[in-house]
Amino acid sequence: MADTKAAFEQAQKDVKTLTKRPGNEDMLFLYAHFKQAAEGDVKGSRPGMLDMVGRAKYDAWAKLKGTKADDAMKKYVDKVAALLKSHK
């Protein structure tokens, strides 16, 4: 757990060094896995139809319901590593 948490924290720093912005799907993946790792299952109500960005973020996070924090951290770290290779 300590190694996973350290890698997760490092990935949060590394993702800020990307020279190109990842696509929307990658951004939603990162957002959802970060939120699941940091806060657990999605909370609150789904945003309204006019808040398309908020709705997409909520839906991406909601799909991870029940995912353990460790698993979300590992997937986040793996995605950041892949983005570092393709977006530098």
One Martini backbone bead per residue (centre of mass of N, CA, C, O) as a GRO file, in nm:
protein
   88
    1MET     BB    1   0.058   0.062  -0.022
    2ALA     BB    2   0.293   0.263   0.003
    3ASP     BB    3   0.392   0.229  -0.289
    4THR     BB    4   0.129   0.310  -0.427
    5LYS     BB    5   0.102   0.590  -0.298
    6ALA     BB    6   0.371   0.701  -0.403
    7ALA     BB    7   0.310   0.659  -0.705
    8PHE     BB    8   0.055   0.834  -0.707
    9GLU     BB    9   0.190   1.099  -0.621
   10GLN     BB   10   0.392   1.105  -0.857
   11ALA     BB   11   0.180   1.102  -1.088
   12GLN     BB   12   0.058   1.380  -1.015
   13LYS     BB   13   0.320   1.526  -1.099
   14ASP     BB   14   0.379   1.406  -1.384
   15VAL     BB   15   0.117   1.501  -1.535
   16LYS     BB   16   0.218   1.812  -1.533
   17THR     BB   17   0.459   1.748  -1.762
   18LEU     BB   18   0.297   1.756  -1.996
   19THR     BB   19   0.300   1.888  -2.332
   20LYS     BB   20   0.030   1.741  -2.389
   21ARG     BB   21  -0.300   1.714  -2.413
   22PRO     BB   22  -0.514   1.501  -2.340
   23GLY     BB   23  -0.776   1.346  -2.404
   24ASN     BB   24  -1.091   1.312  -2.289
   25GLU     BB   25  -1.074   1.013  -2.208
   26ASP     BB   26  -0.815   1.040  -2.039
   27MET     BB   27  -0.919   1.257  -1.846
   28LEU     BB   28  -1.154   1.089  -1.731
   29PHE     BB   29  -0.985   0.860  -1.626
   30LEU     BB   30  -0.815   1.025  -1.430
   31TYR     BB   31  -1.040   1.150  -1.267
   32ALA     BB   32  -1.187   0.892  -1.170
   33HIS     BB   33  -0.938   0.751  -1.036
   34PHE     BB   34  -0.872   0.974  -0.842
   35LYS     BB   35  -1.143   0.991  -0.691
   36GLN     BB   36  -1.156   0.695  -0.604
   37ALA     BB   37  -0.888   0.699  -0.442
   38ALA     BB   38  -0.956   0.958  -0.257
   39GLU     BB   39  -1.303   0.912  -0.201
   40GLY     BB   40  -1.444   0.701  -0.360
   41ASP     BB   41  -1.745   0.685  -0.408
   42VAL     BB   42  -1.980   0.844  -0.543
   43LYS     BB   43  -2.127   1.167  -0.490
   44GLY     BB   44  -2.423   1.272  -0.519
   45SER     BB   45  -2.564   1.424  -0.784
   46ARG     BB   46  -2.644   1.442  -1.099
   47PRO     BB   47  -2.599   1.644  -1.332
   48GLY     BB   48  -2.731   1.827  -1.552
   49MET     BB   49  -2.774   1.862  -1.895
   50LEU     BB   50  -2.607   2.144  -1.912
   51ASP     BB   51  -2.369   1.980  -1.758
   52MET     BB   52  -2.158   1.808  -1.943
   53VAL     BB   53  -1.895   1.787  -1.784
   54GLY     BB   54  -2.005   1.700  -1.508
   55ARG     BB   55  -2.150   1.450  -1.618
   56ALA     BB   56  -1.902   1.300  -1.731
   57LYS     BB   57  -1.751   1.283  -1.463
   58TYR     BB   58  -1.964   1.137  -1.301
   59ASP     BB   59  -1.992   0.886  -1.485
   60ALA     BB   60  -1.697   0.793  -1.469
   61TRP     BB   61  -1.699   0.754  -1.160
   62ALA     BB   62  -1.952   0.565  -1.132
   63LYS     BB   63  -1.819   0.317  -1.285
   64LEU     BB   64  -1.622   0.268  -1.012
   65LYS     BB   65  -1.801   0.137  -0.832
   66GLY     BB   66  -1.622  -0.061  -0.587
   67THR     BB   67  -1.348   0.031  -0.621
   68LYS     BB   68  -1.049   0.012  -0.509
   69ALA     BB   69  -0.806   0.230  -0.428
   70ASP     BB   70  -0.563   0.065  -0.526
   71ASP     BB   71  -0.667   0.013  -0.813
   72ALA     BB   72  -0.698   0.309  -0.895
   73MET     BB   73  -0.404   0.386  -0.854
   74LYS     BB   74  -0.275   0.189  -1.055
   75LYS     BB   75  -0.428   0.293  -1.308
   76TYR     BB   76  -0.326   0.579  -1.291
   77VAL     BB   77  -0.023   0.520  -1.310
   78ASP     BB   78  -0.035   0.370  -1.582
   79LYS     BB   79  -0.155   0.606  -1.748
   80VAL     BB   80   0.069   0.809  -1.697
   81ALA     BB   81   0.296   0.642  -1.819
   82ALA     BB   82   0.172   0.631  -2.104
   83LEU     BB   83   0.154   0.941  -2.147
   84LEU     BB   84   0.457   1.003  -2.118
   85LYS     BB   85   0.532   0.846  -2.381
   86SER     BB   86   0.308   0.999  -2.586
   87HIS     BB   87   0.333   1.331  -2.456
   88LYS     BB   88   0.649   1.446  -2.487
   0.00000   0.00000   0.00000
